[in-house]
Amino acid sequence: MMQLDDLLAKNSEWLKGEGPRSNIVISTRLRIARNIDGFSFPHWADNKVKEEIFEKIFSALRENIFLKESLFLRLKDVPAMDRDFLVERHLMSKEHAKDLEGKGLVVDSREIISIMVNEEDHLRSQVIMSGFNLAETWRMVDSLDTEIGKKLKYAYSSRFGYLTSCPTNTGTGLRASLMMHLPALEMTGQIENVYEAISKLGLTIRGFYGEGSEAEGNFYQISNQVSLGHSEIDILNGIEKVINKIIDREEETRRYLLDKKKRETTDGIFRSFGTLKNARIITSRELVKLLSSVRMGIDLKVIDGLRLQTVNEMLLFMQPAHLQKKHNVKLDSSERDIKRADLVREKLGEK
Amino acid sequence: MMQLDDLLAKNSEWLKGEGPRSNIVISTRLRIARNIDGFSFPHWADNKVKEEIFEKIFSALRENIFLKESLFLRLKDVPAMDRDFLVERHLMSKEHAKDLEGKGLVVDSREIISIMVNEEDHLRSQVIMSGFNLAETWRMVDSLDTEIGKKLKYAYSSRFGYLTSCPTNTGTGLRASLMMHLPALEMTGQIENVYEAISKLGLTIRGFYGEGSEAEGNFYQISNQVSLGHSEIDILNGIEKVINKIIDREEETRRYLLDKKKRETTDGIFRSFGTLKNARIITSRELVKLLSSVRMGIDLKVIDGLRLQTVNEMLLFMQPAHLQKKHNVKLDSSERDIKRADLVREKLGEK
């Protein structure tokens, strides 16, 4: 049986730095919101009902073919630090870590699939893969959804589609999120245009570290806002087009920086690399900036001998709950800045 | 016969990073001002007289036993870039590089002795040695002065002592200058006390890169202001006491930083080292700061495998005329920032 702490020892599949355009798109995430027919939405259900829903869903999921080697968590039994850890790993939302009554989480062993039970909806199934990979991610989440639907009857209206707690999710219940790394657009001020274009197209953009956080270190999460009135394929095709344009623009701009401002660009990248390898104290804010610079350096072949995966891992492991679980001790902010710097040097093979 | 360009290929003796307290005192420099009896001071002499003085002194110096393997330069024949180079090497003053009529410079092959002819005084003989070494430096400059005095009659008054163009030099004509590295006093704000104490004791403090320059990167040049009414031994004893106190204070404070603020201190040192090894563009102002930090790191054994001599050399070689002579081409400021970074990596064995 898989344990929560097993997650710490291994690396999420989506951090591999592989897959299409992984130089710019870290991960593709698709999430489907579903509710069980005949039960109130979680926010309206009392504890007894929530418990009933939880049991119903968990027993269905335990038989699911995609979830054979999975971690099944009743969140009431999960300590606060571990919940933070799961949030940091993008396996569940911040909201899911609070008001724990009736809440559950299922994570498959490769961390491709995670399912929140009794978050805003009864079921939120997520599939996350490395790189820009909407098609494969869609096949996976669609199969998972179909498989779950064999055991549980979804709330569905022939007029609106799948019913959800919040109207923005009604219809397909589908949200796509692309984690993108856009340093060149940021450095040249073009990111403002991306912001504008994206909101016109019904997409949102926010930071790597979740809703409400600043987009730090040029890592952005781009998602669709509305899923009503569109078929899944329409939604995905629409997003694919926009993201491809952003990727192309970022790539062109990286090339431009390397061709036309080679010294300044390599200077910035190498300085960041030098600081990563040498610092003894690093705040998370600074680290994200440094990693952003070095990540672009790998893509531009300015830096060799460092893998995208290592950079991606550091983006995850540098977070507070990860650092504290690794050391199995509570750490205040300045202690974390020290452990963070130590971890970075360790990952980079520096003493 | 030694050529000016030979200087570029080798390292000045005083950069060795050896000698007493060389962790804090880079070099000890003693300069003696003398004039030839019966001639006007240079500022009052016309070109013909200056030429006469020049010939008289140069022919005397060519026979001097200490100057066997020396470079004899008539400054009129030295291109501007080379004059800047000699100023940067502390072999002559900035003033000596202008209004070249009748001016000369003699430099021995190890760059321990340099003699300016027709600067403010007819003769300014300088001896510079590595570390804090007043006694040995004094023996050397005194022997040199005695030897010169055998061939040339110095202007001397039994009442005032040796006569000089500027009254502050009259008497002994002796100026002692210690090049000191005081990062810990600077970091802890104690350098202000040093400034105060020093001016009360009749000493001056200024930057590494000469009169009027800011004390950049915690390198300071401490000198006596007045040489009238004191014997040479009195002057040197007085300076020795003051400098020893400053050294002790700097050493204590370095220890304190390492013991009580170990993380912050090593973080700063390693970050500087990382930047030196990685930057592709470095201004001279930044480089001096980085070298200051790393130099302290060597003393505190935070950094190993890097010699004080290498750091001292970089402080010299990073200067504009040195960079341009090395590449044998005129370089503008931003080109120098590039060549400077390249040179630093070369010296540190980075690619």
CSV table of N, CA, C and O in Angstrom, one decimal, chain A residues 263-264 266-267 270-271 273-275 277-283 286 290 304 338-339 341-342 345 351, chain B residues 263-264 266-267 270-271 273-275 277-283 286 290 304 338-339 341-342 345 351:
chain,number,residue,atom,x,y,z
A,263,ARG,N,26.0,38.8,-25.0
A,263,ARG,CA,26.7,39.0,-23.7
A,263,ARG,C,25.9,39.2,-22.5
A,263,ARG,O,26.0,38.6,-21.5
A,264,GLU,N,24.9,40.1,-22.6
A,264,GLU,CA,24.0,40.5,-21.5
A,264,GLU,C,23.2,39.2,-21.1
A,264,GLU,O,23.0,38.9,-19.9
A,266,THR,N,23.9,35.9,-21.7
A,266,THR,CA,24.7,34.9,-21.1
A,266,THR,C,25.2,35.3,-19.7
A,266,THR,O,25.3,34.5,-18.8
A,267,ASP,N,25.6,36.6,-19.6
A,267,ASP,CA,26.0,37.1,-18.3
A,267,ASP,C,24.9,36.9,-17.2
A,267,ASP,O,25.2,36.4,-16.2
A,270,PHE,N,24.6,33.0,-16.5
A,270,PHE,CA,25.8,32.5,-15.7
A,270,PHE,C,25.8,33.0,-14.3
A,270,PHE,O,26.2,32.3,-13.4
A,271,ARG,N,25.5,34.3,-14.1
A,271,ARG,CA,25.5,34.9,-12.8
A,271,ARG,C,24.5,34.1,-11.9
A,271,ARG,O,24.7,33.8,-10.8
A,273,PHE,N,23.4,31.1,-12.3
A,273,PHE,CA,24.0,29.7,-12.1
A,273,PHE,C,25.0,29.8,-11.0
A,273,PHE,O,25.1,28.9,-10.1
A,274,GLY,N,25.9,30.8,-11.1
A,274,GLY,CA,26.9,31.0,-10.1
A,274,GLY,C,26.4,31.2,-8.7
A,274,GLY,O,26.9,30.6,-7.7
A,275,THR,N,25.3,31.9,-8.6
A,275,THR,CA,24.7,32.2,-7.3
A,275,THR,C,24.0,30.9,-6.8
A,275,THR,O,24.2,30.6,-5.6
A,277,LYS,N,24.9,27.9,-7.3
A,277,LYS,CA,26.0,26.9,-6.9
A,277,LYS,C,26.7,27.4,-5.6
A,277,LYS,O,27.4,26.6,-5.0
A,278,ASN,N,26.6,28.7,-5.3
A,278,ASN,CA,27.4,29.2,-4.2
A,278,ASN,C,26.7,29.8,-3.0
A,278,ASN,O,27.2,29.8,-1.9
A,279,ALA,N,25.4,30.2,-3.2
A,279,ALA,CA,24.7,30.9,-2.1
A,279,ALA,C,24.5,29.9,-0.9
A,279,ALA,O,24.4,28.7,-1.0
A,280,ARG,N,24.6,30.5,0.3
A,280,ARG,CA,24.3,29.7,1.6
A,280,ARG,C,23.0,30.1,2.2
A,280,ARG,O,22.6,29.5,3.2
A,281,ILE,N,22.3,31.1,1.6
A,281,ILE,CA,21.0,31.6,2.1
A,281,ILE,C,20.3,32.0,0.8
A,281,ILE,O,20.8,32.8,0.1
A,282,ILE,N,19.1,31.4,0.6
A,282,ILE,CA,18.3,31.8,-0.6
A,282,ILE,C,16.8,31.9,-0.2
A,282,ILE,O,16.3,30.9,0.3
A,283,THR,N,16.2,33.0,-0.4
A,283,THR,CA,14.7,33.1,-0.2
A,283,THR,C,14.0,32.4,-1.4
A,283,THR,O,14.7,32.2,-2.4
A,286,GLU,N,13.9,34.7,-4.5
A,286,GLU,CA,15.1,34.8,-5.2
A,286,GLU,C,15.4,33.5,-6.0
A,286,GLU,O,15.8,33.5,-7.2
A,290,LEU,N,16.2,32.9,-10.0
A,290,LEU,CA,17.5,32.2,-10.4
A,290,LEU,C,17.2,31.0,-11.3
A,290,LEU,O,17.8,30.8,-12.3
A,304,ASP,N,25.3,23.8,-20.0
A,304,ASP,CA,25.1,22.4,-20.3
A,304,ASP,C,25.4,21.5,-19.0
A,304,ASP,O,26.0,22.1,-18.1
A,338,ILE,N,18.2,28.8,4.6
A,338,ILE,CA,19.4,28.1,4.7
A,338,ILE,C,19.3,26.7,4.1
A,338,ILE,O,20.1,26.3,3.3
A,339,LYS,N,18.3,26.0,4.5
A,339,LYS,CA,18.1,24.6,4.0
A,339,LYS,C,17.9,24.6,2.5
A,339,LYS,O,18.3,23.7,1.8
A,341,ALA,N,19.1,26.8,0.4
A,341,ALA,CA,20.4,26.9,-0.3
A,341,ALA,C,21.2,25.6,-0.3
A,341,ALA,O,21.8,25.3,-1.3
A,342,ASP,N,21.1,25.0,0.9
A,342,ASP,CA,21.9,23.7,1.0
A,342,ASP,C,21.3,22.7,0.0
A,342,ASP,O,22.1,21.9,-0.7
A,345,ARG,N,22.5,23.4,-3.6
A,345,ARG,CA,23.8,23.0,-3.9
A,345,ARG,C,23.9,21.5,-4.0
A,345,ARG,O,24.7,20.9,-4.8
A,351,LYS,N,29.4,21.1,-3.2
A,351,LYS,CA,29.5,20.7,-1.7
A,351,LYS,C,28.9,21.8,-0.9
A,351,LYS,O,28.8,22.9,-1.3
B,263,ARG,N,26.7,32.2,8.7
B,263,ARG,CA,25.9,31.9,7.5
B,263,ARG,C,25.9,33.2,6.6
B,263,ARG,O,26.2,33.1,5.4
B,264,GLU,N,25.6,34.3,7.1
B,264,GLU,CA,25.5,35.5,6.3
B,264,GLU,C,26.9,35.8,5.7
B,264,GLU,O,27.0,36.2,4.6
B,266,THR,N,29.5,33.7,5.2
B,266,THR,CA,30.0,32.8,4.1
B,266,THR,C,29.1,32.9,2.9
B,266,THR,O,29.5,32.8,1.8
B,267,ASP,N,27.8,33.2,3.1
B,267,ASP,CA,26.9,33.4,2.0
B,267,ASP,C,27.4,34.6,1.1
B,267,ASP,O,27.5,34.4,-0.1
B,270,PHE,N,30.7,33.5,-0.7
B,270,PHE,CA,30.5,32.5,-1.8
B,270,PHE,C,29.8,33.1,-3.0
B,270,PHE,O,30.0,32.7,-4.1
B,271,ARG,N,28.8,33.9,-2.6
B,271,ARG,CA,28.1,34.6,-3.8
B,271,ARG,C,29.1,35.4,-4.6
B,271,ARG,O,29.0,35.4,-5.8
B,273,PHE,N,32.3,34.9,-4.9
B,273,PHE,CA,33.1,34.0,-5.6
B,273,PHE,C,32.4,33.4,-6.9
B,273,PHE,O,32.9,33.3,-8.0
B,274,GLY,N,31.1,33.0,-6.6
B,274,GLY,CA,30.3,32.5,-7.7
B,274,GLY,C,30.1,33.5,-8.9
B,274,GLY,O,30.2,33.1,-10.0
B,275,THR,N,29.9,34.8,-8.5
B,275,THR,CA,29.8,35.8,-9.5
B,275,THR,C,31.1,36.0,-10.3
B,275,THR,O,31.1,36.1,-11.5
B,277,LYS,N,33.4,33.8,-10.9
B,277,LYS,CA,33.6,32.7,-11.8
B,277,LYS,C,32.7,32.6,-12.9
B,277,LYS,O,32.9,31.9,-13.9
B,278,ASN,N,31.6,33.3,-12.8
B,278,ASN,CA,30.5,33.2,-13.8
B,278,ASN,C,30.2,34.4,-14.7
B,278,ASN,O,29.6,34.2,-15.8
B,279,ALA,N,30.4,35.6,-14.2
B,279,ALA,CA,30.0,36.8,-14.9
B,279,ALA,C,30.6,36.9,-16.2
B,279,ALA,O,31.8,36.5,-16.4
B,280,ARG,N,29.9,37.4,-17.2
B,280,ARG,CA,30.5,37.7,-18.5
B,280,ARG,C,30.7,39.2,-18.8
B,280,ARG,O,31.2,39.6,-19.8
B,281,ILE,N,30.2,40.0,-17.8
B,281,ILE,CA,30.4,41.5,-17.9
B,281,ILE,C,30.6,41.9,-16.5
B,281,ILE,O,29.8,41.6,-15.6
B,282,ILE,N,31.7,42.6,-16.2
B,282,ILE,CA,31.9,43.1,-14.9
B,282,ILE,C,32.5,44.5,-14.9
B,282,ILE,O,33.6,44.7,-15.6
B,283,THR,N,31.9,45.5,-14.3
B,283,THR,CA,32.5,46.8,-14.2
B,283,THR,C,33.6,46.8,-13.1
B,283,THR,O,33.7,45.9,-12.3
B,286,GLU,N,32.2,47.0,-9.5
B,286,GLU,CA,31.7,45.7,-9.0
B,286,GLU,C,32.9,44.7,-8.7
B,286,GLU,O,32.9,44.0,-7.7
B,290,LEU,N,33.7,42.5,-5.3
B,290,LEU,CA,33.7,41.1,-5.3
B,290,LEU,C,35.1,40.6,-4.8
B,290,LEU,O,35.1,39.6,-4.0
B,304,ASP,N,39.1,28.0,-0.2
B,304,ASP,CA,40.4,27.6,-0.4
B,304,ASP,C,40.8,27.3,-1.8
B,304,ASP,O,39.9,27.3,-2.7
B,338,ILE,N,33.6,43.5,-20.6
B,338,ILE,CA,33.6,42.2,-21.1
B,338,ILE,C,35.0,41.5,-20.9
B,338,ILE,O,35.1,40.4,-20.4
B,339,LYS,N,36.1,42.2,-21.4
B,339,LYS,CA,37.4,41.7,-21.3
B,339,LYS,C,37.8,41.4,-19.8
B,339,LYS,O,38.5,40.5,-19.5
B,341,ALA,N,35.7,40.6,-17.3
B,341,ALA,CA,35.1,39.4,-16.9
B,341,ALA,C,35.8,38.2,-17.5
B,341,ALA,O,36.0,37.2,-16.7
B,342,ASP,N,36.2,38.3,-18.7
B,342,ASP,CA,37.0,37.2,-19.3
B,342,ASP,C,38.3,36.9,-18.6
B,342,ASP,O,38.7,35.8,-18.3
B,345,ARG,N,37.8,35.2,-15.2
B,345,ARG,CA,37.5,33.7,-15.3
B,345,ARG,C,38.8,33.0,-15.7
B,345,ARG,O,39.1,31.9,-15.2
B,351,LYS,N,36.4,28.4,-17.6
B,351,LYS,CA,36.4,28.5,-19.0
B,351,LYS,C,35.6,29.8,-19.5
B,351,LYS,O,34.9,30.3,-18.7
